[in-house]
PDB file of C-alpha atoms in Angstrom:
ATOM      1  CA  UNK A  25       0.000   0.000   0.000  1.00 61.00           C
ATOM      2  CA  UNK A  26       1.656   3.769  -1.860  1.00 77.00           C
ATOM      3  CA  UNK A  27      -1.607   5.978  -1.049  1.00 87.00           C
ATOM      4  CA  UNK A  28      -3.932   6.393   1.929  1.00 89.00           C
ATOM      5  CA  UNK A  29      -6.470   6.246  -0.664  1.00 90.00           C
ATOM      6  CA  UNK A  30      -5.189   2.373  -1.123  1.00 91.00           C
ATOM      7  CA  UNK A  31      -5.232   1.792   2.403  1.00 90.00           C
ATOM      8  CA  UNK A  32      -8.807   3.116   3.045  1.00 92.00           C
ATOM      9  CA  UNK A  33      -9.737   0.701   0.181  1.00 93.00           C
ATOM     10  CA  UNK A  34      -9.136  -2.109   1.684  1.00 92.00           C
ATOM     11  CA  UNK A  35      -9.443  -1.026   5.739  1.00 92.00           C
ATOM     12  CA  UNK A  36     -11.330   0.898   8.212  1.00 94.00           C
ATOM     13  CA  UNK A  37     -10.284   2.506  11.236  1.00 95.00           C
ATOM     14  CA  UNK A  38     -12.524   2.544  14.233  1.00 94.00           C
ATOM     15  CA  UNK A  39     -12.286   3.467  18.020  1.00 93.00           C
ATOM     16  CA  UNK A  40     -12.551   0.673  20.717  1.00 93.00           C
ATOM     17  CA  UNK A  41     -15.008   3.205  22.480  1.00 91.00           C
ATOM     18  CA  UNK A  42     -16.838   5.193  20.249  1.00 87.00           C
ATOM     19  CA  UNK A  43     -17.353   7.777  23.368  1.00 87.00           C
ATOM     20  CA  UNK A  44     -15.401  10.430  24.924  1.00 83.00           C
ATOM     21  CA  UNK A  45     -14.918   9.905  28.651  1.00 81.00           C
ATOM     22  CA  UNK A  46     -16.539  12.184  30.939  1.00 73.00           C
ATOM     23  CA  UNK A  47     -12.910  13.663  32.389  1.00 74.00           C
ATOM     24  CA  UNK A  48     -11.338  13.854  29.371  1.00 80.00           C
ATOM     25  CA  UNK A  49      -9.293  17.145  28.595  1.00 85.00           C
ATOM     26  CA  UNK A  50     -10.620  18.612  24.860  1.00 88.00           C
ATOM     27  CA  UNK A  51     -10.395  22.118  22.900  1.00 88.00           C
ATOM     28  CA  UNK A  52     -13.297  23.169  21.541  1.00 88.00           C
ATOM     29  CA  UNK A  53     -13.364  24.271  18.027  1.00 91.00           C
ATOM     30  CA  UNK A  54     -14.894  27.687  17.505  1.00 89.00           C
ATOM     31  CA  UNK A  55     -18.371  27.572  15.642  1.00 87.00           C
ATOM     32  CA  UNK A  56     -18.247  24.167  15.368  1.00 89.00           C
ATOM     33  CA  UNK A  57     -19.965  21.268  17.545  1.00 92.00           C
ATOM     34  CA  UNK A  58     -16.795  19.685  17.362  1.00 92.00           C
ATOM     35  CA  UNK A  59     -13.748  19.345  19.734  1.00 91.00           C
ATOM     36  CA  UNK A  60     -10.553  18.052  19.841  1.00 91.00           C
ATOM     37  CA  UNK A  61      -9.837  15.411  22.853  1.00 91.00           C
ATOM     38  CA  UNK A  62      -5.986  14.878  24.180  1.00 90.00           C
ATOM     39  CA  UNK A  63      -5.026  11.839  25.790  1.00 89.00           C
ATOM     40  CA  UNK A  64      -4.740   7.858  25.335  1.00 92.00           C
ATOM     41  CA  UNK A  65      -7.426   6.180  22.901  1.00 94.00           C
ATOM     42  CA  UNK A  66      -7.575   2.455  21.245  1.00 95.00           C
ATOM     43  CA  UNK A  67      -8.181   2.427  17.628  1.00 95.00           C
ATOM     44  CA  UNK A  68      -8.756  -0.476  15.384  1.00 95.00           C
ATOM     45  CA  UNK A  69      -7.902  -1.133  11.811  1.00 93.00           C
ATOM     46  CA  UNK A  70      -9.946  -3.466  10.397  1.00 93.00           C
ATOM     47  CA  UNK A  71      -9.609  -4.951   6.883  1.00 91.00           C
ATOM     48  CA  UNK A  72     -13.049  -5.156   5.220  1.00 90.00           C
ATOM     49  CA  UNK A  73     -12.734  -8.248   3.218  1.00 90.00           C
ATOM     50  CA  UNK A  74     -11.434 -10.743   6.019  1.00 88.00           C
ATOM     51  CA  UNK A  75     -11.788  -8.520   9.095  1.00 83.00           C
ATOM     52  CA  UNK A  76      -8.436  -9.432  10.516  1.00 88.00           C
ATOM     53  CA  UNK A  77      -7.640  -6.342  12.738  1.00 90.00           C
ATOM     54  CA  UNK A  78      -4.379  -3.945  14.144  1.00 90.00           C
ATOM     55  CA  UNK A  79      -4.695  -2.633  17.354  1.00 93.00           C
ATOM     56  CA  UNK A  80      -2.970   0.809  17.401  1.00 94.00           C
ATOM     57  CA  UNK A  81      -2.965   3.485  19.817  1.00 94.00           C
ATOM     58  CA  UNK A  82      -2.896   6.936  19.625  1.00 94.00           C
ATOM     59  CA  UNK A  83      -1.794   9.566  21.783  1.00 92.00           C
ATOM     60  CA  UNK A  84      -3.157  13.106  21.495  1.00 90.00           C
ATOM     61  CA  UNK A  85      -1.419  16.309  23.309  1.00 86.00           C
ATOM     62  CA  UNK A  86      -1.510  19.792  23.213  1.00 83.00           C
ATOM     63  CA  UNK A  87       2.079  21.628  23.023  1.00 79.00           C
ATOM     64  CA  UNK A  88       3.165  25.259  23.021  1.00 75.00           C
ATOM     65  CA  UNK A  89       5.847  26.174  20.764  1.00 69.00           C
ATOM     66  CA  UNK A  90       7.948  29.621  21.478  1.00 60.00           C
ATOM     67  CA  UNK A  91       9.835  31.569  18.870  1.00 54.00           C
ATOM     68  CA  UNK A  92      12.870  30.127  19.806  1.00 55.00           C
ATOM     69  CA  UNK A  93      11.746  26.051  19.326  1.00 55.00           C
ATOM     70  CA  UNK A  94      11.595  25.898  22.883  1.00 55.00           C
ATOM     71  CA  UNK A  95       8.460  23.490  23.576  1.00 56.00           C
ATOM     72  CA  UNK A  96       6.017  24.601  26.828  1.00 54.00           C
ATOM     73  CA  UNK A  97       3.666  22.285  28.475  1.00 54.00           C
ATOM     74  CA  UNK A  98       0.286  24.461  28.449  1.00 54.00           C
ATOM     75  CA  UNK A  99      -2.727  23.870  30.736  1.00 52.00           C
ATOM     76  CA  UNK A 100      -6.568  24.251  29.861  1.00 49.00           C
ATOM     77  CA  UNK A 101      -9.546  24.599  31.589  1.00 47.00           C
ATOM     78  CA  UNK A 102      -8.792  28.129  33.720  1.00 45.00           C
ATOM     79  CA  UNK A 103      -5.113  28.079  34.048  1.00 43.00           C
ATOM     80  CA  UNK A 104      -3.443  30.424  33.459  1.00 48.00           C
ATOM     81  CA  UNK A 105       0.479  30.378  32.531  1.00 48.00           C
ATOM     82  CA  UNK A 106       2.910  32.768  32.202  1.00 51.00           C
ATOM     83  CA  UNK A 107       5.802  32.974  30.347  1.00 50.00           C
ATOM     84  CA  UNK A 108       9.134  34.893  30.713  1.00 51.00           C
ATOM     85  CA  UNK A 109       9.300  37.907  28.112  1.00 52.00           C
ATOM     86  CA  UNK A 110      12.046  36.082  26.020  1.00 52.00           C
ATOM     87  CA  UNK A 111       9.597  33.234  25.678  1.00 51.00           C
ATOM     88  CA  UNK A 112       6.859  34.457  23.367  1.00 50.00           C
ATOM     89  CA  UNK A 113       4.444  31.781  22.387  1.00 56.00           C
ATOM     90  CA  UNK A 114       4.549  31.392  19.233  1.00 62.00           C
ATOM     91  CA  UNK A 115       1.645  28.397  18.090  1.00 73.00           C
ATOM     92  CA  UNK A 116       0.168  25.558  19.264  1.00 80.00           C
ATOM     93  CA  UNK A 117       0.698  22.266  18.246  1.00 80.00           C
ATOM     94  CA  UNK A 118      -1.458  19.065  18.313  1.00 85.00           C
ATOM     95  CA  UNK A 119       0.784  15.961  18.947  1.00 86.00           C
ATOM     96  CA  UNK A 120      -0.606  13.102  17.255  1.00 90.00           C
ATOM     97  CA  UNK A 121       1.714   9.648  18.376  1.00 91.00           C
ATOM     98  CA  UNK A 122       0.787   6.507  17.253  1.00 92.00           C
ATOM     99  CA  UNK A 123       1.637   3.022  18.422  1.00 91.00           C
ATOM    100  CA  UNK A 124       1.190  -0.501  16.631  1.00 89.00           C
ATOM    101  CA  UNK A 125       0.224  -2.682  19.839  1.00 89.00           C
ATOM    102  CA  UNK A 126      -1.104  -5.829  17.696  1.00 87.00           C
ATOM    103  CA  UNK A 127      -0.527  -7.027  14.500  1.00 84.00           C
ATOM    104  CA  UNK A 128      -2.425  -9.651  11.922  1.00 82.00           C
ATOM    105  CA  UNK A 129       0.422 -12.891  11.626  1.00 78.00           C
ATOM    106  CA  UNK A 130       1.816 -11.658   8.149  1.00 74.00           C
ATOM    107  CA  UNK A 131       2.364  -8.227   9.433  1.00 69.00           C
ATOM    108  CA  UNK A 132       3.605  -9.122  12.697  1.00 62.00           C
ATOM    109  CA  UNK A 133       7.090  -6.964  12.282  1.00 68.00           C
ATOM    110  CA  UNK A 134       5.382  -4.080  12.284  1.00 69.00           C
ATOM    111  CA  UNK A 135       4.786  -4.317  16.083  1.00 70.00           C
ATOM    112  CA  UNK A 136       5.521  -1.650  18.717  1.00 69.00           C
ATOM    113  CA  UNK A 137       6.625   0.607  15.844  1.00 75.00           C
ATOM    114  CA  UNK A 138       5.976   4.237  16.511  1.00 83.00           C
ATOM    115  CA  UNK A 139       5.249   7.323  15.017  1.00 85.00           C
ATOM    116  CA  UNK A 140       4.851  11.267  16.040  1.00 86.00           C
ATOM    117  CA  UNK A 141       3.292  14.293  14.138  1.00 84.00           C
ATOM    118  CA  UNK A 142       3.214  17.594  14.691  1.00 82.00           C
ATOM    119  CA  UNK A 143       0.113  20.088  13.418  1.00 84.00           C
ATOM    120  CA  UNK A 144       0.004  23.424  13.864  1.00 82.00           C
ATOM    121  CA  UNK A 145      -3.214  24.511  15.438  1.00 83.00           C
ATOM    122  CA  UNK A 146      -4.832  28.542  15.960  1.00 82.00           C
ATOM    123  CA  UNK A 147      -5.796  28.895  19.143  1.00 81.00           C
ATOM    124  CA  UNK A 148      -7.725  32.243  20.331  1.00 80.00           C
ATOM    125  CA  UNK A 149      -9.260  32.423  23.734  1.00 77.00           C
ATOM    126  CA  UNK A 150      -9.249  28.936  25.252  1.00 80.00           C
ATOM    127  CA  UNK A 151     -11.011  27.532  21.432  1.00 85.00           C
ATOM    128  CA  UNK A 152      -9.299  26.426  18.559  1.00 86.00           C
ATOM    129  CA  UNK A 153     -10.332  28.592  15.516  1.00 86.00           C
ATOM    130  CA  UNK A 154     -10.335  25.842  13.095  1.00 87.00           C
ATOM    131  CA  UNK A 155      -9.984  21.991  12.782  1.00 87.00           C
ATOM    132  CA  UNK A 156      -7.075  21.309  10.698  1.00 85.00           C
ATOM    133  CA  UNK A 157      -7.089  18.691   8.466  1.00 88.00           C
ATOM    134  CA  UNK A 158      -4.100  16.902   9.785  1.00 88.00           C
ATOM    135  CA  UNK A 159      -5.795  15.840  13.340  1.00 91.00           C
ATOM    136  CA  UNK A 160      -6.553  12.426  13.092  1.00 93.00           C
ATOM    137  CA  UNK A 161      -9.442  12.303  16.047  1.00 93.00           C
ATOM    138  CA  UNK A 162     -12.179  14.765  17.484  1.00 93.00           C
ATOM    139  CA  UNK A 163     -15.093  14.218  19.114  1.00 92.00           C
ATOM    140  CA  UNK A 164     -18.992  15.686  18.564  1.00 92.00           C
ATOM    141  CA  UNK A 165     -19.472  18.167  21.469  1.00 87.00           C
ATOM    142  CA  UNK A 166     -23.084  17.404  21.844  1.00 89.00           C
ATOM    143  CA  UNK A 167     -22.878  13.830  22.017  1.00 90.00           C
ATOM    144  CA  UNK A 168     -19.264  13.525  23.221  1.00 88.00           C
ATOM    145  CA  UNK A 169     -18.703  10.165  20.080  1.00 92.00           C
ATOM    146  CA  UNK A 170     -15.339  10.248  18.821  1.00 94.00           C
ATOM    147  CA  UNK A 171     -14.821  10.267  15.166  1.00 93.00           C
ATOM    148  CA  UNK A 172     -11.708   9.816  13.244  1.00 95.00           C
ATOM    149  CA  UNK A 173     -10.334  11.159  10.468  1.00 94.00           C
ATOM    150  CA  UNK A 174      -9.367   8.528   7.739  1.00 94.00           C
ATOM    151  CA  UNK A 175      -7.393  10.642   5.673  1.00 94.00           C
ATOM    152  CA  UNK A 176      -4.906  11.907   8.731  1.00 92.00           C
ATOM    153  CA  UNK A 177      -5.235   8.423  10.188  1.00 94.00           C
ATOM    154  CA  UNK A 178      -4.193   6.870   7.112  1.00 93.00           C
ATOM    155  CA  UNK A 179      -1.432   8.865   6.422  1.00 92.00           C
ATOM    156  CA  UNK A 180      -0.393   8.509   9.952  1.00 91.00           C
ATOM    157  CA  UNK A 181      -0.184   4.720   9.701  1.00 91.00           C
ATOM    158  CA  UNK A 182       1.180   4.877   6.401  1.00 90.00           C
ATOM    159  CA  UNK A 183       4.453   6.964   7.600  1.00 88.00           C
ATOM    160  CA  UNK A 184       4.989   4.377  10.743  1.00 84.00           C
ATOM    161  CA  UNK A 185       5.147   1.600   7.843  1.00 82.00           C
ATOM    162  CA  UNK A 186       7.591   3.236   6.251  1.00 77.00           C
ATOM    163  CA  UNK A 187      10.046   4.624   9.249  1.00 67.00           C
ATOM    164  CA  UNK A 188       9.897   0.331   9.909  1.00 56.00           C
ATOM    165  CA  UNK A 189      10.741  -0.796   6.830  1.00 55.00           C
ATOM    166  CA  UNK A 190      13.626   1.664   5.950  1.00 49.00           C
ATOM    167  CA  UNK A 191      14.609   1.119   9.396  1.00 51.00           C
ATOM    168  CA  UNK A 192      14.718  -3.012   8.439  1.00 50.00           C
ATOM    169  CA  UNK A 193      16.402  -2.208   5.220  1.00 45.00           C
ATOM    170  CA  UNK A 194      19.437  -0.020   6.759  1.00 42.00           C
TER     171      UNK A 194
END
C-alpha cells in the first residue's frame, strides 16, 4: 500500500469506544460542535474483506511552541500560565503519536513501531479557531462520540510503515 487512498480501500479505522470519557481534557473548536480530545485512545484497523484487525494506539497532546523552538507544556480549563518575556508563544501544536500494539500474523514486524506528528493549530481564547485537516481524532461536542479522520489516520499509519521498513532495510 503507496496511497492512503489504497489503504482506506481495503481497511477501516474505528475506536474501541466510540465515546469520549466524561474527564477527558478537549479544545473546543470555535463555531463548530466539534472538539478536539488529548489523551490515550484504542483504535482499530480493520480490513473489510477478512476482518483481521491492528490494534494501534494513539496519543493526542496539546504543546506550546515559542519563537525560539523551545516546547512549553500548556494547561486548559482556567489556568493560566505565564511565560518569561524572552519566551513568546509562538503556536500551538497538536501531537498526534501513534503506536502498533497488535498485528495480523503476516504483518507481525510491524509491532511496537511508533510514530509522532506535529500540526500546527490557531488557538484564540481557550477555542481552537479551526480543525485542521491533519488531526486524526475529534469528538462531537453534543454527544461527546469520537470520530476519526481517515485521511490523517491513514497517512499517519502509512508513515509508521515506512520509518519500519527503511529502518529493516538499513
Amino acid at each position: 500500500m503507496e496511497t492512503a487512498t489504497q489503504l482506506l480501500q481495503q481497511y477501516t479505522f474505528e475506536p474501541v469506544k466510540s465515546k469520549l470519557r466524561a474527564e477527558q481534557h478537549t479544545l473546543a473548536v470555535q463555531a463548530q460542535d466539534r472538539a478536539i480530545p488529548f489523551g490515550h485512545f484504542k483504535i482499530r484497523l480493520k480490513n473489510i474483506d477478512n476482518q483481521q484487525s491492528y490494534l494501534l494506539e494513539l496519543k493526542q497532546a496539546l504543546q506550546l511552541t515559542t519563537t525560539t523552538g523551545l516546547q512549553l507544556r500548556s494547561r486548559l480549563h482556567g489556568v493560566h500560565v505565564k511565560h518569561a518575556r524572552h519566551l513568546v508563544p509562538n503556536g500551538y501544536h497538536v501531537l498526534a503519536s501513534l503506536t502498533i500494539k497488535s498485528a495480523p500474523e503476516d504483518a507481525h514486524q510491524f509491532v511496537h513501531d511508533k510514530t509522532k506528528l506535529a500540526c500546527l493549530i490557531p488557538v484564540s481564547k481557550h477555542h481552537a479557531t479551526d480543525l485542521p485537516d491533519q488531526v486524526p481524532l475529534y469528538a462531537f461536542t453534543d454527544n461527546h462520540q469520537l470520530v476519526i479522520n481517515q485521511q490523517a489516520m491513514a497517512h499517519l499509519f502509512l508513515t509508521c510503515i515506512r520509518q519500519t521498513t527503511h529502518s529493516k532495510v538499513s
